[in-house]
Amino acid sequence: MFSARSLQAGPVQSEQVAILNHIALVHEVCPRGRITSVNAQFCKATGFGAHDLVGATHSRIQPALGAGTAWIELHAADPVTALLCGETLNRKQNGDEVWLSSTIAPKFGPDGRLAGYYCVSFDVTESRKLKTEMEQNSKLLQLGQLTATVAHEIRNPLGAIRTAAFVLERRLKGQVEGVEPQIERINNGIRRCDKIITELLDFSRKKSLKVESAPVDGWVSDVIKEECRSLPRGGAAMFKPGMADLAAQFDPDQMRQVLINLMNNACDAMTEKVASGATDTSYVPELTIATRQDGRFVEIRVTDNGPGIEEKTLKRIREPLFTTKSYGVGLGIPAIEKILLNHGGCLNIESVYGEGATMTARFLIEIESNITV
């Protein structure tokens, strides 16, 4: 957002212009908000050529404004008498974000009438990212301390409930009519709570990678066979191996958690699509797991034909504690990303709403063993 300062704008000297053109992004705008000139630094930072920008409005680099928006009206009530300062989010030609910290000064013609605006900007994208990361890390540290404490305090009484349920089942099974369904409800609740606690602890704990070398396709195939029971009724799972006999170095227990979580997320999405009744009876849930080598990386792609992910959800899906489900704590995706990051990789998420989603676990083929993470 821009703010107006009472400081009056003085004339811009040619020496100042030369210096600013060398170190800053400089462009000029006419009184009606159309760009009249840009320097080389501005073009370099935004990826646009001068021919793309001159004559255009700021909607070219700020699509959210809309072509009919009066640019200067967004920044100050009285833009003629004050310097305007602030930061704005812009888009490069390739769609990437670029944050600019700008100072805008009015220009006047020989007759004293407003001739336009002179705008000097600096690219502050990296500092914005760093600030965001620092804030996020601070929140994650506090979250980790909280989750570890809560999980520990809940696990102890949960263990007592599990033991009591086991004893009741042994003593009452077959003796009291209707007791079995109630005990099963207790056990289901215990399993759900235990899963949540495990997610909390996995997210907050520091672990050492216990790296082993294993053929990727064989390992993925074994995990799929064990976890296919999670598929919705009538669903089908397909594995498309693409690594031949290539082996990679990874922690099999942690990477197993990654693959199982991705498969469970896909199965949950397809189950919700079936339960919603939003599709006809011909719908068959299909889960596809594929592997491939991409240079120094292994990629495991998990694709479903579920409802897909809405754009507003896609923007927040990586946030800790964010979930659209009526259960869980929203730490599944952050936990997956943490494991992949420690394997030198990342998680890619692609989705077309209404057509399903693909989540790709990407990690290095070779990493150092016994890394503390």
Coordinates of N, CA and C in Angstrom, one line a residue, residues 80-209:
V80 N -0.8 15.3 -6.2 CA 0.0 16.4 -6.9 C 0.9 17.0 -5.9
T81 N 0.6 17.1 -4.6 CA 1.4 17.8 -3.7 C 2.3 17.0 -2.8
A82 N 2.4 15.7 -3.0 CA 3.2 14.9 -2.1 C 3.9 13.8 -2.8
L83 N 5.0 13.3 -2.1 CA 5.7 12.1 -2.6 C 4.9 10.9 -2.1
L84 N 4.8 9.9 -3.0 CA 4.1 8.7 -2.6 C 5.1 7.6 -2.4
C85 N 4.9 6.9 -1.3 CA 5.9 5.8 -1.0 C 5.1 4.5 -0.6
G86 N 5.6 3.4 -1.0 CA 5.0 2.2 -0.6 C 5.5 1.0 -1.4
E87 N 4.9 -0.2 -1.0 CA 5.3 -1.4 -1.7 C 4.1 -2.0 -2.4
T88 N 4.3 -2.6 -3.6 CA 3.2 -3.2 -4.4 C 3.6 -4.6 -4.9
L89 N 2.7 -5.5 -5.0 CA 2.9 -6.8 -5.6 C 2.6 -6.7 -7.1
N90 N 3.6 -7.1 -7.9 CA 3.4 -7.0 -9.3 C 3.7 -8.4 -9.9
R91 N 3.4 -8.6 -11.2 CA 3.7 -9.9 -11.8 C 4.6 -9.7 -13.0
K92 N 5.6 -10.6 -13.1 CA 6.5 -10.6 -14.2 C 5.8 -11.1 -15.4
Q93 N 6.4 -11.0 -16.6 CA 5.8 -11.5 -17.8 C 5.5 -13.0 -17.7
N94 N 6.4 -13.8 -17.0 CA 6.2 -15.2 -16.8 C 5.2 -15.6 -15.7
G95 N 4.6 -14.6 -15.0 CA 3.7 -14.8 -14.0 C 4.2 -14.8 -12.6
D96 N 5.6 -14.8 -12.4 CA 6.2 -14.8 -11.1 C 5.9 -13.5 -10.4
E97 N 5.9 -13.6 -9.1 CA 5.7 -12.4 -8.2 C 6.9 -11.5 -8.2
V98 N 6.8 -10.2 -8.2 CA 7.9 -9.3 -7.9 C 7.3 -8.1 -7.1
W99 N 7.9 -8.0 -5.9 CA 7.5 -6.9 -5.0 C 8.4 -5.7 -5.3
L100 N 7.8 -4.5 -5.4 CA 8.6 -3.3 -5.7 C 8.3 -2.3 -4.6
S101 N 9.4 -1.7 -4.0 CA 9.3 -0.6 -3.1 C 9.5 0.7 -3.9
S102 N 8.5 1.5 -4.0 CA 8.5 2.6 -4.9 C 8.3 4.0 -4.2
T103 N 8.9 5.0 -4.8 CA 8.6 6.4 -4.5 C 8.2 7.1 -5.8
I104 N 7.0 7.8 -5.7 CA 6.5 8.4 -6.8 C 6.4 9.9 -6.6
A105 N 7.0 10.7 -7.6 CA 7.0 12.2 -7.5 C 6.2 12.7 -8.7
P106 N 5.4 13.8 -8.5 CA 4.7 14.4 -9.6 C 5.7 15.2 -10.4
K107 N 5.4 15.3 -11.7 CA 6.2 16.2 -12.7 C 5.3 17.3 -13.2
F108 N 5.9 18.4 -13.4 CA 5.1 19.6 -13.8 C 5.7 20.2 -15.1
G109 N 4.8 20.6 -16.0 CA 5.3 21.3 -17.2 C 5.7 22.7 -17.0
P110 N 6.2 23.4 -18.1 CA 6.6 24.8 -18.0 C 5.4 25.7 -17.5
D111 N 4.2 25.3 -17.8 CA 3.0 26.1 -17.4 C 2.6 25.8 -16.0
G112 N 3.3 24.9 -15.3 CA 3.0 24.6 -13.9 C 1.9 23.6 -13.8
R113 N 1.4 23.0 -14.9 CA 0.4 22.0 -14.8 C 1.0 20.6 -14.7
L114 N 0.2 19.7 -14.1 CA 0.7 18.3 -13.9 C 1.0 17.7 -15.2
A115 N 2.2 17.1 -15.4 CA 2.6 16.5 -16.6 C 2.7 15.0 -16.5
G116 N 2.7 14.5 -15.3 CA 2.8 13.0 -15.1 C 3.5 12.7 -13.8
Y117 N 4.0 11.5 -13.7 CA 4.6 11.1 -12.4 C 5.9 10.3 -12.8
Y118 N 6.9 10.5 -11.9 CA 8.2 9.9 -12.0 C 8.3 8.9 -10.9
C119 N 8.5 7.6 -11.2 CA 8.5 6.5 -10.2 C 9.8 5.8 -10.2
V120 N 10.4 5.8 -9.0 CA 11.7 5.1 -8.7 C 11.4 3.9 -7.8
S121 N 11.8 2.7 -8.2 CA 11.5 1.5 -7.5 C 12.7 0.6 -7.3
F122 N 12.6 -0.2 -6.2 CA 13.7 -1.2 -6.0 C 13.0 -2.5 -5.8
D123 N 13.6 -3.6 -6.3 CA 13.1 -4.9 -6.2 C 13.3 -5.5 -4.8
V124 N 12.3 -5.7 -4.0 CA 12.4 -6.1 -2.6 C 11.8 -7.5 -2.4
T125 N 11.7 -8.3 -3.6 CA 11.1 -9.6 -3.5 C 11.8 -10.5 -2.5
E126 N 13.1 -10.5 -2.6 CA 13.9 -11.5 -1.7 C 13.7 -11.1 -0.3
S127 N 13.7 -9.8 0.0 CA 13.6 -9.4 1.4 C 12.2 -9.7 2.0
R128 N 11.2 -9.6 1.1 CA 9.8 -10.0 1.5 C 9.7 -11.4 1.7
K129 N 10.4 -12.2 0.9 CA 10.4 -13.7 1.1 C 11.1 -14.1 2.4
L130 N 12.2 -13.4 2.7 CA 13.0 -13.7 3.9 C 12.1 -13.3 5.1
K131 N 11.5 -12.2 5.1 CA 10.6 -11.8 6.2 C 9.5 -12.8 6.4
T132 N 8.9 -13.2 5.3 CA 7.8 -14.2 5.4 C 8.3 -15.5 6.0
E133 N 9.5 -15.9 5.6 CA 10.1 -17.2 6.0 C 10.4 -17.1 7.5
M134 N 10.9 -15.9 8.0 CA 11.2 -15.8 9.4 C 10.0 -15.8 10.2
E135 N 8.9 -15.1 9.7 CA 7.7 -15.2 10.5 C 7.1 -16.6 10.5
Q136 N 7.2 -17.3 9.4 CA 6.7 -18.7 9.3 C 7.5 -19.6 10.3
N137 N 8.8 -19.4 10.3 CA 9.7 -20.3 11.1 C 9.4 -20.0 12.6
S138 N 9.1 -18.7 12.9 CA 8.8 -18.4 14.3 C 7.5 -19.1 14.7
K139 N 6.5 -19.1 13.8 CA 5.2 -19.7 14.1 C 5.4 -21.2 14.2
L140 N 6.2 -21.8 13.3 CA 6.4 -23.2 13.3 C 7.1 -23.7 14.6
L141 N 8.1 -22.9 15.1 CA 8.8 -23.2 16.3 C 7.8 -23.2 17.5
Q142 N 6.9 -22.2 17.6 CA 5.9 -22.2 18.7 C 5.0 -23.3 18.5
L143 N 4.6 -23.6 17.3 CA 3.7 -24.7 17.0 C 4.3 -26.0 17.4
G144 N 5.6 -26.2 17.1 CA 6.2 -27.5 17.4 C 6.3 -27.7 18.9
Q145 N 6.6 -26.6 19.7 CA 6.6 -26.8 21.2 C 5.2 -27.1 21.7
L146 N 4.2 -26.4 21.1 CA 2.8 -26.7 21.6 C 2.4 -28.1 21.3
T147 N 2.6 -28.5 20.0 CA 2.1 -29.9 19.6 C 2.8 -31.0 20.4
A148 N 4.1 -30.8 20.7 CA 4.8 -31.8 21.4 C 4.2 -32.0 22.8
T149 N 3.9 -30.8 23.5 CA 3.4 -30.9 24.8 C 2.0 -31.5 24.8
V150 N 1.1 -31.0 23.9 CA -0.3 -31.5 23.8 C -0.3 -33.0 23.5
A151 N 0.5 -33.4 22.5 CA 0.5 -34.8 22.2 C 1.0 -35.7 23.3
H152 N 2.0 -35.3 24.1 CA 2.4 -36.0 25.2 C 1.4 -36.2 26.3
E153 N 0.7 -35.1 26.5 CA -0.3 -35.1 27.6 C -1.5 -35.9 27.2
I154 N -1.9 -36.0 25.9 CA -3.0 -36.8 25.5 C -2.7 -38.2 25.4
R155 N -1.5 -38.6 25.0 CA -1.1 -40.0 24.7 C -1.2 -40.8 26.0
N156 N -0.9 -40.3 27.1 CA -0.9 -41.1 28.4 C -2.4 -41.5 28.7
P157 N -3.3 -40.6 28.8 CA -4.7 -41.0 29.1 C -5.3 -41.9 28.0
L158 N -4.9 -41.6 26.8 CA -5.3 -42.4 25.6 C -4.9 -43.9 25.8
G159 N -3.7 -44.1 26.3 CA -3.2 -45.5 26.5 C -4.1 -46.2 27.6
A160 N -4.5 -45.4 28.6 CA -5.3 -46.0 29.7 C -6.7 -46.4 29.1
I161 N -7.2 -45.5 28.2 CA -8.5 -45.8 27.6 C -8.4 -47.1 26.7
R162 N -7.3 -47.2 26.0 CA -7.1 -48.4 25.1 C -7.1 -49.6 26.0
T163 N -6.4 -49.6 27.1 CA -6.3 -50.8 27.9 C -7.6 -51.1 28.5
A164 N -8.4 -50.1 29.0 CA -9.7 -50.3 29.6 C -10.6 -50.9 28.5
A165 N -10.6 -50.4 27.3 CA -11.4 -51.0 26.2 C -11.1 -52.4 26.0
F166 N -9.8 -52.7 26.0 CA -9.4 -54.1 25.7 C -9.9 -55.1 26.8
V167 N -9.8 -54.6 28.1 CA -10.3 -55.4 29.2 C -11.8 -55.6 29.1
L168 N -12.6 -54.5 28.8 CA -14.0 -54.6 28.7 C -14.4 -55.6 27.6
E169 N -13.7 -55.5 26.5 CA -14.0 -56.4 25.3 C -13.8 -57.9 25.7
R170 N -12.7 -58.1 26.4 CA -12.5 -59.5 26.8 C -13.5 -60.0 27.8
R171 N -14.0 -59.2 28.7 CA -15.0 -59.6 29.7 C -16.4 -59.6 29.2
L172 N -16.7 -58.7 28.3 CA -18.2 -58.5 28.0 C -18.5 -59.1 26.6
K173 N -17.5 -59.4 25.8 CA -17.8 -59.9 24.5 C -18.6 -61.2 24.6
G174 N -19.8 -61.3 23.9 CA -20.6 -62.4 24.0 C -21.5 -62.6 25.2
Q175 N -21.2 -61.7 26.2 CA -22.0 -61.7 27.5 C -23.1 -60.7 27.5
V176 N -22.8 -59.5 26.9 CA -23.8 -58.4 27.0 C -24.2 -58.1 25.5
E177 N -25.5 -58.1 25.3 CA -26.0 -57.9 23.9 C -25.7 -56.4 23.5
G178 N -25.2 -56.2 22.3 CA -25.0 -54.9 21.7 C -23.7 -54.2 22.2
V179 N -22.9 -54.9 23.0 CA -21.7 -54.2 23.5 C -20.6 -54.1 22.4
E180 N -20.5 -55.1 21.5 CA -19.5 -55.1 20.5 C -19.4 -53.8 19.6
P181 N -20.6 -53.3 19.1 CA -20.5 -52.1 18.3 C -20.0 -50.9 19.1
Q182 N -20.4 -50.8 20.4 CA -19.9 -49.7 21.2 C -18.4 -49.7 21.5
I183 N -17.9 -50.9 21.7 CA -16.5 -51.1 21.9 C -15.7 -50.8 20.6
E184 N -16.3 -51.2 19.5 CA -15.7 -50.8 18.2 C -15.6 -49.3 18.0
R185 N -16.7 -48.6 18.4 CA -16.7 -47.1 18.3 C -15.5 -46.5 19.1
I186 N -15.4 -47.1 20.4 CA -14.3 -46.7 21.2 C -12.9 -46.9 20.5
N187 N -12.7 -48.1 20.0 CA -11.5 -48.4 19.3 C -11.2 -47.5 18.1
N188 N -12.3 -47.2 17.3 CA -12.1 -46.3 16.2 C -11.7 -44.9 16.6
G189 N -12.3 -44.4 17.7 CA -11.9 -43.1 18.3 C -10.5 -43.1 18.7
I190 N -10.1 -44.2 19.4 CA -8.7 -44.3 19.8 C -7.7 -44.2 18.7
R191 N -8.0 -45.0 17.6 CA -7.2 -45.0 16.4 C -7.1 -43.6 15.8
R192 N -8.2 -42.9 15.7 CA -8.2 -41.6 15.1 C -7.4 -40.6 15.9
C193 N -7.5 -40.7 17.3 CA -6.7 -39.8 18.2 C -5.3 -40.2 18.1
D194 N -5.0 -41.4 18.0 CA -3.6 -41.9 17.9 C -2.9 -41.4 16.6
K195 N -3.7 -41.4 15.5 CA -3.2 -40.9 14.2 C -2.9 -39.4 14.3
I196 N -3.8 -38.6 15.0 CA -3.5 -37.2 15.1 C -2.3 -36.9 16.0
I197 N -2.2 -37.7 17.0 CA -1.0 -37.5 17.9 C 0.3 -37.8 17.1
T198 N 0.3 -38.9 16.3 CA 1.4 -39.2 15.5 C 1.8 -38.1 14.6
E199 N 0.8 -37.5 13.9 CA 1.0 -36.4 13.0 C 1.7 -35.2 13.8
L200 N 1.2 -34.9 15.0 CA 1.7 -33.8 15.7 C 3.1 -34.1 16.1
L201 N 3.4 -35.3 16.6 CA 4.8 -35.6 17.0 C 5.8 -35.7 15.8
D202 N 5.3 -36.2 14.7 CA 6.1 -36.3 13.5 C 6.5 -34.9 13.0
F203 N 5.6 -34.0 13.1 CA 5.8 -32.6 12.7 C 6.8 -31.9 13.6
S204 N 6.7 -32.2 14.9 CA 7.5 -31.4 15.9 C 8.9 -32.0 16.2
R205 N 9.0 -33.3 16.0 CA 10.3 -33.9 16.3 C 11.4 -33.7 15.3
K206 N 12.6 -33.7 15.9 CA 13.8 -33.8 15.0 C 14.2 -35.3 14.9
K207 N 14.5 -35.7 13.6 CA 14.8 -37.1 13.4 C 16.1 -37.2 12.6
S208 N 16.8 -38.3 12.7 CA 18.0 -38.6 11.9 C 17.6 -39.5 10.8
L209 N 18.0 -39.1 9.6 CA 17.7 -39.9 8.4 C 18.5 -41.2 8.5

